[in-house]
mmCIF file of C-alpha atoms in Angstrom:
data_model
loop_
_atom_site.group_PDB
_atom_site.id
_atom_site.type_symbol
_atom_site.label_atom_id
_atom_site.label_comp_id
_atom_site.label_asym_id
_atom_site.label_seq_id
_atom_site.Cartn_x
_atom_site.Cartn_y
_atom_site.Cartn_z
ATOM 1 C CA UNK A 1141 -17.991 -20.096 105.358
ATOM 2 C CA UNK A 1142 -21.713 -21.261 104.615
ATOM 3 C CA UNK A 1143 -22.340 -17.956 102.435
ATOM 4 C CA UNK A 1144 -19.617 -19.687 100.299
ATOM 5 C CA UNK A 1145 -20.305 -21.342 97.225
ATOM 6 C CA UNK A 1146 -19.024 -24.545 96.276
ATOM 7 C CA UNK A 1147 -17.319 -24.793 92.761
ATOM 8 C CA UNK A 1148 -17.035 -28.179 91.353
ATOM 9 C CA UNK A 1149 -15.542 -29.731 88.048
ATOM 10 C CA UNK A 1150 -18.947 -29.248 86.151
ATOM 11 C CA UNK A 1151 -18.928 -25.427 87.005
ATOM 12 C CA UNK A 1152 -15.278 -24.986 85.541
ATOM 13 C CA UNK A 1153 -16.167 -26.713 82.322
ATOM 14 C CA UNK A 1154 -19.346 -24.465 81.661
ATOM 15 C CA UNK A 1155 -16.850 -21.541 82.820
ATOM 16 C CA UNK A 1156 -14.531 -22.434 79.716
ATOM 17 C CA UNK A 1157 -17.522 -22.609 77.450
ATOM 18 C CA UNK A 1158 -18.377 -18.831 78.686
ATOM 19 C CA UNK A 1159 -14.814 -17.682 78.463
ATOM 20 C CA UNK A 1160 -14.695 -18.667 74.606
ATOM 21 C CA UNK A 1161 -17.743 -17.508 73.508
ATOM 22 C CA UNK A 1162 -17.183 -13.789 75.380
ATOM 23 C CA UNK A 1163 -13.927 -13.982 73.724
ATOM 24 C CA UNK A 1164 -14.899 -15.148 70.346
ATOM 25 C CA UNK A 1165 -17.643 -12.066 70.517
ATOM 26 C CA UNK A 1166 -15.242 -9.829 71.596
ATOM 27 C CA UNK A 1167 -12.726 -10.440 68.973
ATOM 28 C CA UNK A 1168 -15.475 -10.611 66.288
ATOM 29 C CA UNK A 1169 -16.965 -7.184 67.239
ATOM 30 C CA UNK A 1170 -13.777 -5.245 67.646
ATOM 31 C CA UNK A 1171 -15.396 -1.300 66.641
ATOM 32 C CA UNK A 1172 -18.115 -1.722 68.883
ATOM 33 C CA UNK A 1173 -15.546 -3.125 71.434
ATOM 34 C CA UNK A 1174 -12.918 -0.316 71.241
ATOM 35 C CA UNK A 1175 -16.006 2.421 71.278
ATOM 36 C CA UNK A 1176 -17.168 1.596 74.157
ATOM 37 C CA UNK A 1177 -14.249 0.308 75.782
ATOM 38 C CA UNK A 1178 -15.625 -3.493 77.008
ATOM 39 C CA UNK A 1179 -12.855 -5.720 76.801
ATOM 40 C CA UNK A 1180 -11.510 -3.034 80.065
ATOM 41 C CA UNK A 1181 -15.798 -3.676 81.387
ATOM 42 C CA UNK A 1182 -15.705 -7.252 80.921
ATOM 43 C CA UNK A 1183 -11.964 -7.770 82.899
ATOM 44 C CA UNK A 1184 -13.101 -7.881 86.037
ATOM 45 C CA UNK A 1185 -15.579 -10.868 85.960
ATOM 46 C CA UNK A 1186 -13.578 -12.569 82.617
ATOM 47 C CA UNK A 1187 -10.324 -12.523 84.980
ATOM 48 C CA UNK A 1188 -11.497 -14.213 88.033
ATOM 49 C CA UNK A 1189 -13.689 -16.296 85.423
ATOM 50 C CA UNK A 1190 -9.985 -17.421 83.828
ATOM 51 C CA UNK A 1191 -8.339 -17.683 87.518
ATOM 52 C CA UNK A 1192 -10.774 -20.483 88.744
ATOM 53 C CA UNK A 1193 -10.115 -22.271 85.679
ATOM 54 C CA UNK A 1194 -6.752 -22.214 85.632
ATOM 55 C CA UNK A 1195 -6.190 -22.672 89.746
ATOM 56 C CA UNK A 1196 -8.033 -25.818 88.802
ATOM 57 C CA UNK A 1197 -6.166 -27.061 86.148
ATOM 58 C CA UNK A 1198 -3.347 -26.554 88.248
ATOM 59 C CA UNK A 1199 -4.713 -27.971 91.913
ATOM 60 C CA UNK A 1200 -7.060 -30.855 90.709
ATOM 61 C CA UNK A 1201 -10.344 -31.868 91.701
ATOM 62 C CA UNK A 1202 -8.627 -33.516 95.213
ATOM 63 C CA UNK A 1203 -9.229 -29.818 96.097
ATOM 64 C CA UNK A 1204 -12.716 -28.523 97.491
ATOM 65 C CA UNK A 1205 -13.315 -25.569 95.717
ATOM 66 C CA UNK A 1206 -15.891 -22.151 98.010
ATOM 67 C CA UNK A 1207 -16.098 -18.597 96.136
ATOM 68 C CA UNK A 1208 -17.475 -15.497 97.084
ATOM 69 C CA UNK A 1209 -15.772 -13.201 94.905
ATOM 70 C CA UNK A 1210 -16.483 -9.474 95.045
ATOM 71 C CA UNK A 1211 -18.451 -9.898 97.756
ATOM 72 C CA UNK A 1212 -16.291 -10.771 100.297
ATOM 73 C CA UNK A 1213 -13.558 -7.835 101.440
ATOM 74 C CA UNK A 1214 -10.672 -9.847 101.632
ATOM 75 C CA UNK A 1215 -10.472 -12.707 99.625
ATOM 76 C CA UNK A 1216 -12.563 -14.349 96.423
ATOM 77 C CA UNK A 1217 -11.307 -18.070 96.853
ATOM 78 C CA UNK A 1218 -10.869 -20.345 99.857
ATOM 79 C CA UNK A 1219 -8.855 -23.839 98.820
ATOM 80 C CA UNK A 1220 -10.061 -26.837 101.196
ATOM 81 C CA UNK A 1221 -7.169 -30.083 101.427
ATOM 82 C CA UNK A 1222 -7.840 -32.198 104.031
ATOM 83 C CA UNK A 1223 -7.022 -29.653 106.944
ATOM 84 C CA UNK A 1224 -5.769 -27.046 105.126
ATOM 85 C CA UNK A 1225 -7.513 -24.092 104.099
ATOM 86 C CA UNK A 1226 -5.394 -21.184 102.057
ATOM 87 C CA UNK A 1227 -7.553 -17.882 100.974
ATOM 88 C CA UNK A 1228 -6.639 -16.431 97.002
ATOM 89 C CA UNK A 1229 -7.501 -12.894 96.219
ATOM 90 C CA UNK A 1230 -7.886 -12.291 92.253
ATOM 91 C CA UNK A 1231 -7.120 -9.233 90.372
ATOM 92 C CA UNK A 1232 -6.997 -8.904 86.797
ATOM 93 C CA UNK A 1233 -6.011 -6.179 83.900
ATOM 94 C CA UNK A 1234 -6.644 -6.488 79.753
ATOM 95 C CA UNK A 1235 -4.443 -3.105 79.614
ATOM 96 C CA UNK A 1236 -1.119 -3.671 76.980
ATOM 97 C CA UNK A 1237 0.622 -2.217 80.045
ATOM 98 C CA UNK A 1238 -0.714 -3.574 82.990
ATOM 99 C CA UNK A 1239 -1.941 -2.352 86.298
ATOM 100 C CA UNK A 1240 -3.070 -3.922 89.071
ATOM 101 C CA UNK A 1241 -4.286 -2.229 92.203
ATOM 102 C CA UNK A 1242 -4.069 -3.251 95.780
ATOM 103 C CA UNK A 1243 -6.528 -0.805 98.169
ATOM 104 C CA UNK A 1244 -5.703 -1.072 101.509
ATOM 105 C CA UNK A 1245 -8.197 0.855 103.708
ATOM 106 C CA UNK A 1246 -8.811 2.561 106.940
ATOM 107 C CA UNK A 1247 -5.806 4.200 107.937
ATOM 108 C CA UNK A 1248 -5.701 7.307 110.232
ATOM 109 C CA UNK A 1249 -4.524 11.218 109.066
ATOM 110 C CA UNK A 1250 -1.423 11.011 110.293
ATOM 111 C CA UNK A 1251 -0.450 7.873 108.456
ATOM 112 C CA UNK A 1252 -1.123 8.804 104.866
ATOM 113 C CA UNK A 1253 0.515 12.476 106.002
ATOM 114 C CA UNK A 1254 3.099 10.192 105.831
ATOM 115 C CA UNK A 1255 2.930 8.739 102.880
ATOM 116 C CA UNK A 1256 2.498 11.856 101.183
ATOM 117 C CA UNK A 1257 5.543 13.239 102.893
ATOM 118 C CA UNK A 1258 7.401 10.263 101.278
ATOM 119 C CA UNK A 1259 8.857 8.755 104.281
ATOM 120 C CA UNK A 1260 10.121 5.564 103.677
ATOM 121 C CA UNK A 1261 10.495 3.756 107.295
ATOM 122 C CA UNK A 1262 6.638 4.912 108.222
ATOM 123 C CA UNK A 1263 5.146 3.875 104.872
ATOM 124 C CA UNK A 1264 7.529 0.359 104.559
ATOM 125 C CA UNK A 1265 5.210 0.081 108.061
ATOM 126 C CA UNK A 1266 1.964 1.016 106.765
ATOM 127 C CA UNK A 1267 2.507 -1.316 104.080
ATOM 128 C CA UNK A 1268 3.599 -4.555 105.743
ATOM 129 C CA UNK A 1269 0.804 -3.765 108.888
ATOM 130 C CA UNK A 1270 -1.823 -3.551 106.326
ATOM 131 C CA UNK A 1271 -1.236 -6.338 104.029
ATOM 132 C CA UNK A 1272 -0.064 -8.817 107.106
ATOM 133 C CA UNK A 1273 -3.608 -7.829 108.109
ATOM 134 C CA UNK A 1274 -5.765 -8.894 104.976
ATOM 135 C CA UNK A 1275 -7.075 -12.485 105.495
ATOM 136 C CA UNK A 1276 -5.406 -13.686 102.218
ATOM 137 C CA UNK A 1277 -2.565 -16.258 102.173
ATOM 138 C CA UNK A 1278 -2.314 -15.825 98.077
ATOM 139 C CA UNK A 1279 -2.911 -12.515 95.355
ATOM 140 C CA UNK A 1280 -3.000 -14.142 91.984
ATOM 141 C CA UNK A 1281 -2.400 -11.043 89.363
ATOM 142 C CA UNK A 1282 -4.198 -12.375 85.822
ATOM 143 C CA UNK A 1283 -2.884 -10.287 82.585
ATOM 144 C CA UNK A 1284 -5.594 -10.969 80.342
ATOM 145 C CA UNK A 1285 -4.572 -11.135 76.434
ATOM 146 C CA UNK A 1286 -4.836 -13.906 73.918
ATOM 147 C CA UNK A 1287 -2.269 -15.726 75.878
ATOM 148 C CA UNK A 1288 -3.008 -15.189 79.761
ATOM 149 C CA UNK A 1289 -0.339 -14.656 81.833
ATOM 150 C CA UNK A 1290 -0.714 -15.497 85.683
ATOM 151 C CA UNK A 1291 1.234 -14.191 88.503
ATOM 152 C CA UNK A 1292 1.375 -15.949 92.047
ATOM 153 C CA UNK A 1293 2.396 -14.593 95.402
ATOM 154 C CA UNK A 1294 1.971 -14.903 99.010
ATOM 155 C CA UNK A 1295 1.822 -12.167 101.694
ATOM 156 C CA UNK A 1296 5.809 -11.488 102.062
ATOM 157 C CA UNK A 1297 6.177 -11.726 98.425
ATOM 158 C CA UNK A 1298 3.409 -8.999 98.011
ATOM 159 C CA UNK A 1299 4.858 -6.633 100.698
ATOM 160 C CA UNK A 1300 8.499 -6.530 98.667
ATOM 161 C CA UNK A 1301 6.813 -5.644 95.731
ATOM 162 C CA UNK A 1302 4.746 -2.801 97.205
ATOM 163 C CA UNK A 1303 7.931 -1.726 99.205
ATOM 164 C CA UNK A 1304 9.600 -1.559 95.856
ATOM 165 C CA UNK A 1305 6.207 0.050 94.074
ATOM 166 C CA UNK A 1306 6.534 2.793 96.522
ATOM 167 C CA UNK A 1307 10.649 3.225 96.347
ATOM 168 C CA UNK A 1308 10.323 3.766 92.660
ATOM 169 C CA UNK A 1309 8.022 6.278 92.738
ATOM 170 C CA UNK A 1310 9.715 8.543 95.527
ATOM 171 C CA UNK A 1311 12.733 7.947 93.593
ATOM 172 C CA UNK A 1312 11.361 8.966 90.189
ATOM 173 C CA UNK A 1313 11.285 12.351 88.648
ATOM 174 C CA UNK A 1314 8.370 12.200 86.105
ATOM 175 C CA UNK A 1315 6.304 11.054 88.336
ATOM 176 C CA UNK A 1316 2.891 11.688 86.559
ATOM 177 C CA UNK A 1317 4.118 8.308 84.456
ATOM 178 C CA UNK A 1318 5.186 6.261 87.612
ATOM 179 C CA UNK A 1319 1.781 7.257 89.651
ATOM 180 C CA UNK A 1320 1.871 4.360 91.626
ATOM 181 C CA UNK A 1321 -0.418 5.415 94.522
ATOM 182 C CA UNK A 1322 -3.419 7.049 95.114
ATOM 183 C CA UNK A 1323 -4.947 8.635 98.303
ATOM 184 C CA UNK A 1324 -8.634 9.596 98.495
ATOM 185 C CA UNK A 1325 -10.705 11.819 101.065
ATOM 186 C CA UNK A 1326 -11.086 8.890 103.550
ATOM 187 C CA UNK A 1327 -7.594 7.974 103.804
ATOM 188 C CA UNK A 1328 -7.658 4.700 101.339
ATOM 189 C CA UNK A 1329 -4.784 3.893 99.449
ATOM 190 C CA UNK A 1330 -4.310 2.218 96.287
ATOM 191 C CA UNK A 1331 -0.998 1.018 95.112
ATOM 192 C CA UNK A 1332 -0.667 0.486 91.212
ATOM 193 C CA UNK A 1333 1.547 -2.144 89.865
ATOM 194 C CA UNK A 1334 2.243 -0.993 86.326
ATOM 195 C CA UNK A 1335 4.061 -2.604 83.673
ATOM 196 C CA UNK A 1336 5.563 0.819 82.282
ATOM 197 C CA UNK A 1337 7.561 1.123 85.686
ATOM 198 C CA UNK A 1338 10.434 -1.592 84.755
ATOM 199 C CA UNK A 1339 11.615 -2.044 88.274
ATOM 200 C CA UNK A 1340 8.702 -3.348 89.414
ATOM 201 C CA UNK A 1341 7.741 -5.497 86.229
ATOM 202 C CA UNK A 1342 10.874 -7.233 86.225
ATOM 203 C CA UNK A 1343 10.328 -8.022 90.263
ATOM 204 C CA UNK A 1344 6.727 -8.958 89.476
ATOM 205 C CA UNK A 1345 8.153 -11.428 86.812
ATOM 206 C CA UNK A 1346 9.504 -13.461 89.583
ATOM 207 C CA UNK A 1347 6.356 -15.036 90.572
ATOM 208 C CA UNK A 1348 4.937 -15.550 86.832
ATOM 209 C CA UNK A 1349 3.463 -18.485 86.879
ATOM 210 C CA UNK A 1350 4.357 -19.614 90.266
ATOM 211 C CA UNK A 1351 1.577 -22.092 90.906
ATOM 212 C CA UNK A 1352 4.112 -24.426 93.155
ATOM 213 C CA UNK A 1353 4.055 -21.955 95.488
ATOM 214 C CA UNK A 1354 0.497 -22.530 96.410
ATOM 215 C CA UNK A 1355 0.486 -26.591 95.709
ATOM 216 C CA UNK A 1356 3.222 -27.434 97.471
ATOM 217 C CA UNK A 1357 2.077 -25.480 100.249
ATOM 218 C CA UNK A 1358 -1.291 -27.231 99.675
ATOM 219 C CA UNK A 1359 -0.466 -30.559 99.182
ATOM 220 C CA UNK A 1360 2.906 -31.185 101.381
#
């Protein structure tokens, strides 16, 4: 992990100072903001910006701290506690209605025939192969609004909700409003969470603000 870089307390207090003044800009430039659509640009880097801070606040400075971020294919964040390491992938959305996408990547014809043919047993498979898989022990989901709202869950966790992602949308009718997957030319798949499918909020809802789940697991 030498590529990594090491965060430490004085890098998340110049990170609060850049959240507030993006957001202060933001909210004092709304026209220019909603014609050109850059609260949606600025998500990306703001939410992982607003994770770090907030994993901090939450693990302490006992904790060492490497990021990669985009960079890196699986995960953003390594945590460091004594000999202890656990991985955190960040995604974020600033959408009213959330959606947060999970690619997973490099599967064969056959397999996303199957997905397309709906069948549950082969795609439940593809699901919990791939994300068992990703070196990541945590996904923290960051809904970015006035008041964030964070969403923590480990590997198991993640496969349920995809299971259920997937089980709604075979199971819906309308399912140009429920498009929770998507499947391009090389046989990558991305799985949308979205708020407007109710099923899968309320399930996601579980793990709001589930930060235990990571220190106890850190620190016990």
């Amino acid at each position: 992990m030498e590529e990594f870089k090491e965060i430490y307390k004085s890098d998340i207090k110049k990170l609060k100072d850049i959240i507030k003044i993006i957001n202060k800009k933001l909210n004092e430039n709304k026209n220019i903001v909603k014609k050109f659509d850059l609260r949606k640009k600025f998500t990306g880097v703001l939410g992982e910006a607003i994770a770090l801070v907030e994993i901090f606040n939450n693990c302490g400075e006992s904790i060492k701290y490497k990021w990669k971020g985009g960079k890196n294919k699986d995960f953003d964040l390594a945590l460091f506690y004594n000999d202890k390491i656990k991985k955190i992938q960040i995604k974020s959305s600033s959408a009213e209605d959330y959606n947060f996408q999970i690619m997973t990547k490099d599967f064969d014809r056959k397999l996303v025939k199957d997905l397309k043919k709906k069948n549950l047993k082969k795609v439940f498979k593809i699901i919990h192969k791939n994300i068992d898989s990703k070196d990541v022990d945590y996904w923290i989901f960051v809904h970015v609004r006035d008041k964030n709202i964070f969403y923590l869950l480990n590997k198991k966790q993640l496969i349920k909700l995809l299971k259920r992602v997937y089980k709604n949308y075979v199971n819906k009718e309308r399912h140009h409003k429920y498009t929770n997957y998507g499947i391009d030319n090389s046989g990558n798949i991305r799985f949308m969470l979205k708020k407007v499918d109710k099923k899968t909020s309320k399930l996601l809802n579980k793990y709001k603000e589930n930060w235990k789940l990571l220190t106890k697991e850190l620190f016990n």
